[in-house]
Amino acid sequence: MKISTKGQYALRMMLDLACNNTGEYIALKSIAARQELPEKYLEQITTVLSKAGYLSSVRGSKGGYRLANPPAAYTVGMILRTIEGDLSPISGMEEVDRNSLAGNEAVVFGVWEELDKAINKVVDGITLEDLVEKYQYDLGNDYVI
């Protein structure tokens, strides 16, 4: 499983909104400049995240975007699944009847199941609030990953 550029940018954009969460709407141009990302690409991402109910937006000169809910309400997994779709390590995993597998096929499929569990545990266990706290801690220590 690889996370596309779109998924990576979506997470960076949501983190930017969370770090700058003052209740005011933030212009996409500002996010793009801070994150050094193409504004046109972010427009595509905001459309998807807005439809999912993750962002609120206002048009006009004072317009922009903000999180629809507190940063603690969003996990990395929610954001990535909204942009990427299924995060399973192999395609069609959810359609496999585990009871119909035998021999080495069953053993290998067990590896994919364990990997899927591990991926979901990580991405569903990290909220935007966690990332904001890490960012602020790292920034305060002049150490950014």
PDB file of C-alpha atoms in Angstrom:
ATOM      1  CA  MET A   1       0.000   0.000   0.000  1.00  0.00           C
ATOM      2  CA  LYS A   2       1.278   3.416  -0.956  1.00  0.00           C
ATOM      3  CA  ILE A   3      -0.279   6.693   0.076  1.00  0.00           C
ATOM      4  CA  SER A   4      -0.666   8.935  -2.963  1.00  0.00           C
ATOM      5  CA  THR A   5       0.453  12.538  -3.149  1.00  0.00           C
ATOM      6  CA  LYS A   6      -3.214  13.476  -2.795  1.00  0.00           C
ATOM      7  CA  GLY A   7      -3.450  11.592   0.510  1.00  0.00           C
ATOM      8  CA  GLN A   8      -0.201  13.095   1.779  1.00  0.00           C
ATOM      9  CA  TYR A   9      -1.302  16.626   0.853  1.00  0.00           C
ATOM     10  CA  ALA A  10      -4.726  16.098   2.429  1.00  0.00           C
ATOM     11  CA  LEU A  11      -3.160  15.147   5.738  1.00  0.00           C
ATOM     12  CA  ARG A  12      -0.762  18.105   5.599  1.00  0.00           C
ATOM     13  CA  MET A  13      -3.613  20.473   4.782  1.00  0.00           C
ATOM     14  CA  MET A  14      -5.800  19.155   7.624  1.00  0.00           C
ATOM     15  CA  LEU A  15      -2.866  19.465  10.028  1.00  0.00           C
ATOM     16  CA  ASP A  16      -2.263  23.033   8.843  1.00  0.00           C
ATOM     17  CA  LEU A  17      -5.913  23.874   9.502  1.00  0.00           C
ATOM     18  CA  ALA A  18      -5.708  22.230  12.929  1.00  0.00           C
ATOM     19  CA  CYS A  19      -2.506  24.084  13.868  1.00  0.00           C
ATOM     20  CA  ASN A  20      -4.020  27.400  12.783  1.00  0.00           C
ATOM     21  CA  ASN A  21      -7.456  26.683  14.249  1.00  0.00           C
ATOM     22  CA  THR A  22      -8.599  30.066  15.598  1.00  0.00           C
ATOM     23  CA  GLY A  23     -12.205  29.708  14.503  1.00  0.00           C
ATOM     24  CA  GLU A  24     -11.538  31.973  11.520  1.00  0.00           C
ATOM     25  CA  TYR A  25     -11.688  30.782   7.944  1.00  0.00           C
ATOM     26  CA  ILE A  26      -8.277  30.330   6.335  1.00  0.00           C
ATOM     27  CA  ALA A  27      -7.693  31.138   2.675  1.00  0.00           C
ATOM     28  CA  LEU A  28      -6.521  28.200   0.586  1.00  0.00           C
ATOM     29  CA  LYS A  29      -3.788  30.450  -0.784  1.00  0.00           C
ATOM     30  CA  SER A  30      -2.370  30.800   2.755  1.00  0.00           C
ATOM     31  CA  ILE A  31      -2.379  27.051   3.330  1.00  0.00           C
ATOM     32  CA  ALA A  32      -0.753  26.437  -0.048  1.00  0.00           C
ATOM     33  CA  ALA A  33       1.961  29.002   0.690  1.00  0.00           C
ATOM     34  CA  ARG A  34       2.733  27.681   4.185  1.00  0.00           C
ATOM     35  CA  GLN A  35       2.811  24.079   3.030  1.00  0.00           C
ATOM     36  CA  GLU A  36       4.470  24.838  -0.321  1.00  0.00           C
ATOM     37  CA  LEU A  37       1.740  22.914  -2.143  1.00  0.00           C
ATOM     38  CA  PRO A  38      -0.067  23.698  -5.407  1.00  0.00           C
ATOM     39  CA  GLU A  39      -3.273  25.626  -4.706  1.00  0.00           C
ATOM     40  CA  LYS A  40      -5.106  23.960  -7.614  1.00  0.00           C
ATOM     41  CA  TYR A  41      -4.336  20.525  -6.181  1.00  0.00           C
ATOM     42  CA  LEU A  42      -5.584  21.601  -2.758  1.00  0.00           C
ATOM     43  CA  GLU A  43      -8.837  22.775  -4.350  1.00  0.00           C
ATOM     44  CA  GLN A  44      -9.503  19.194  -5.473  1.00  0.00           C
ATOM     45  CA  ILE A  45      -8.740  17.892  -1.992  1.00  0.00           C
ATOM     46  CA  THR A  46     -10.948  20.454  -0.235  1.00  0.00           C
ATOM     47  CA  THR A  47     -13.870  19.448  -2.447  1.00  0.00           C
ATOM     48  CA  VAL A  48     -13.619  15.833  -1.266  1.00  0.00           C
ATOM     49  CA  LEU A  49     -13.045  16.736   2.388  1.00  0.00           C
ATOM     50  CA  SER A  50     -15.898  19.260   2.356  1.00  0.00           C
ATOM     51  CA  LYS A  51     -18.313  16.697   0.904  1.00  0.00           C
ATOM     52  CA  ALA A  52     -17.247  14.297   3.660  1.00  0.00           C
ATOM     53  CA  GLY A  53     -18.187  16.945   6.237  1.00  0.00           C
ATOM     54  CA  TYR A  54     -14.627  17.472   7.485  1.00  0.00           C
ATOM     55  CA  LEU A  55     -14.373  21.112   6.387  1.00  0.00           C
ATOM     56  CA  SER A  56     -16.572  24.185   6.550  1.00  0.00           C
ATOM     57  CA  SER A  57     -16.092  26.818   3.889  1.00  0.00           C
ATOM     58  CA  VAL A  58     -17.125  30.355   3.096  1.00  0.00           C
ATOM     59  CA  ARG A  59     -16.717  32.065  -0.275  1.00  0.00           C
ATOM     60  CA  GLY A  60     -15.567  35.620  -0.815  1.00  0.00           C
ATOM     61  CA  SER A  61     -12.769  37.915   0.260  1.00  0.00           C
ATOM     62  CA  LYS A  62     -13.028  36.849   3.913  1.00  0.00           C
ATOM     63  CA  GLY A  63     -13.650  33.249   2.899  1.00  0.00           C
ATOM     64  CA  GLY A  64     -11.665  30.109   3.219  1.00  0.00           C
ATOM     65  CA  TYR A  65     -11.743  26.836   5.090  1.00  0.00           C
ATOM     66  CA  ARG A  66     -11.732  25.608   8.647  1.00  0.00           C
ATOM     67  CA  LEU A  67     -12.243  22.279  10.367  1.00  0.00           C
ATOM     68  CA  ALA A  68     -15.906  21.403  10.834  1.00  0.00           C
ATOM     69  CA  ASN A  69     -15.082  19.683  14.151  1.00  0.00           C
ATOM     70  CA  PRO A  70     -12.309  19.821  16.756  1.00  0.00           C
ATOM     71  CA  PRO A  71      -8.958  18.244  15.730  1.00  0.00           C
ATOM     72  CA  ALA A  72      -9.568  15.359  18.152  1.00  0.00           C
ATOM     73  CA  ALA A  73     -12.554  14.277  16.023  1.00  0.00           C
ATOM     74  CA  TYR A  74     -10.380  13.312  13.039  1.00  0.00           C
ATOM     75  CA  THR A  75      -8.040  10.374  12.798  1.00  0.00           C
ATOM     76  CA  VAL A  76      -5.332   9.970  10.185  1.00  0.00           C
ATOM     77  CA  GLY A  77      -7.246   6.892   9.015  1.00  0.00           C
ATOM     78  CA  MET A  78     -10.459   8.854   8.456  1.00  0.00           C
ATOM     79  CA  ILE A  79      -8.659  11.427   6.334  1.00  0.00           C
ATOM     80  CA  LEU A  80      -6.674   8.901   4.315  1.00  0.00           C
ATOM     81  CA  ARG A  81      -9.677   6.643   3.668  1.00  0.00           C
ATOM     82  CA  THR A  82     -11.700   9.640   2.511  1.00  0.00           C
ATOM     83  CA  ILE A  83      -9.031  10.519  -0.041  1.00  0.00           C
ATOM     84  CA  GLU A  84      -7.499   7.119  -0.835  1.00  0.00           C
ATOM     85  CA  GLY A  85     -10.374   4.723  -0.271  1.00  0.00           C
ATOM     86  CA  ASP A  86      -9.549   1.340   1.241  1.00  0.00           C
ATOM     87  CA  LEU A  87      -6.131   1.107   2.929  1.00  0.00           C
ATOM     88  CA  SER A  88      -5.860  -2.689   2.684  1.00  0.00           C
ATOM     89  CA  PRO A  89      -2.434  -4.017   1.672  1.00  0.00           C
ATOM     90  CA  ILE A  90      -3.946  -6.087  -1.182  1.00  0.00           C
ATOM     91  CA  SER A  91      -6.873  -5.344  -3.442  1.00  0.00           C
ATOM     92  CA  GLY A  92     -10.136  -7.166  -2.887  1.00  0.00           C
ATOM     93  CA  MET A  93      -9.181  -8.218   0.616  1.00  0.00           C
ATOM     94  CA  GLU A  94     -12.625  -7.569   2.074  1.00  0.00           C
ATOM     95  CA  GLU A  95     -14.196  -9.871  -0.518  1.00  0.00           C
ATOM     96  CA  VAL A  96     -12.087 -12.928   0.343  1.00  0.00           C
ATOM     97  CA  ASP A  97     -13.868 -15.763   2.123  1.00  0.00           C
ATOM     98  CA  ARG A  98     -11.230 -16.774   4.681  1.00  0.00           C
ATOM     99  CA  ASN A  99     -12.878 -20.215   5.076  1.00  0.00           C
ATOM    100  CA  SER A 100     -12.397 -21.026   1.393  1.00  0.00           C
ATOM    101  CA  LEU A 101      -8.614 -20.645   1.558  1.00  0.00           C
ATOM    102  CA  ALA A 102      -6.341 -23.625   2.050  1.00  0.00           C
ATOM    103  CA  GLY A 103      -2.646 -24.402   2.326  1.00  0.00           C
ATOM    104  CA  ASN A 104      -0.122 -21.740   1.618  1.00  0.00           C
ATOM    105  CA  GLU A 105      -2.811 -19.412   0.246  1.00  0.00           C
ATOM    106  CA  ALA A 106      -4.404 -19.318   3.704  1.00  0.00           C
ATOM    107  CA  VAL A 107      -1.051 -18.800   5.400  1.00  0.00           C
ATOM    108  CA  VAL A 108      -0.075 -15.933   3.102  1.00  0.00           C
ATOM    109  CA  PHE A 109      -3.511 -14.345   3.420  1.00  0.00           C
ATOM    110  CA  GLY A 110      -2.939 -14.382   7.187  1.00  0.00           C
ATOM    111  CA  VAL A 111       0.079 -12.143   6.608  1.00  0.00           C
ATOM    112  CA  TRP A 112      -2.099  -9.642   4.711  1.00  0.00           C
ATOM    113  CA  GLU A 113      -4.677  -9.724   7.515  1.00  0.00           C
ATOM    114  CA  GLU A 114      -2.022  -8.974  10.138  1.00  0.00           C
ATOM    115  CA  LEU A 115      -0.604  -6.170   8.029  1.00  0.00           C
ATOM    116  CA  ASP A 116      -4.110  -4.738   7.531  1.00  0.00           C
ATOM    117  CA  LYS A 117      -4.728  -4.817  11.301  1.00  0.00           C
ATOM    118  CA  ALA A 118      -1.401  -3.100  11.976  1.00  0.00           C
ATOM    119  CA  ILE A 119      -2.027  -0.363   9.398  1.00  0.00           C
ATOM    120  CA  ASN A 120      -5.518   0.328  10.740  1.00  0.00           C
ATOM    121  CA  LYS A 121      -4.323   0.330  14.347  1.00  0.00           C
ATOM    122  CA  VAL A 122      -1.715   2.980  13.547  1.00  0.00           C
ATOM    123  CA  VAL A 123      -3.800   5.295  11.345  1.00  0.00           C
ATOM    124  CA  ASP A 124      -6.914   5.002  13.506  1.00  0.00           C
ATOM    125  CA  GLY A 125      -4.918   5.586  16.688  1.00  0.00           C
ATOM    126  CA  ILE A 126      -3.560   9.005  15.702  1.00  0.00           C
ATOM    127  CA  THR A 127      -5.794  12.076  15.725  1.00  0.00           C
ATOM    128  CA  LEU A 128      -5.143  15.509  14.267  1.00  0.00           C
ATOM    129  CA  GLU A 129      -4.958  16.710  17.865  1.00  0.00           C
ATOM    130  CA  ASP A 130      -2.084  14.252  18.465  1.00  0.00           C
ATOM    131  CA  LEU A 131      -0.283  15.622  15.399  1.00  0.00           C
ATOM    132  CA  VAL A 132      -0.817  19.223  16.523  1.00  0.00           C
ATOM    133  CA  GLU A 133       0.670  18.388  19.936  1.00  0.00           C
ATOM    134  CA  LYS A 134       3.653  16.665  18.299  1.00  0.00           C
ATOM    135  CA  TYR A 135       4.172  19.579  15.935  1.00  0.00           C
ATOM    136  CA  GLN A 136       4.059  22.108  18.786  1.00  0.00           C
ATOM    137  CA  TYR A 137       6.402  19.994  20.925  1.00  0.00           C
ATOM    138  CA  ASP A 138       8.882  19.510  18.075  1.00  0.00           C
ATOM    139  CA  LEU A 139       8.689  23.200  17.164  1.00  0.00           C
ATOM    140  CA  GLY A 140       9.433  24.168  20.772  1.00  0.00           C
ATOM    141  CA  ASN A 141      12.474  21.906  20.776  1.00  0.00           C
ATOM    142  CA  ASP A 142      13.759  23.115  17.397  1.00  0.00           C
ATOM    143  CA  TYR A 143      13.463  19.532  16.256  1.00  0.00           C
ATOM    144  CA  VAL A 144      11.042  18.750  13.484  1.00  0.00           C
ATOM    145  CA  ILE A 145      10.680  15.353  11.867  1.00  0.00           C
TER     146      ILE A 145
END
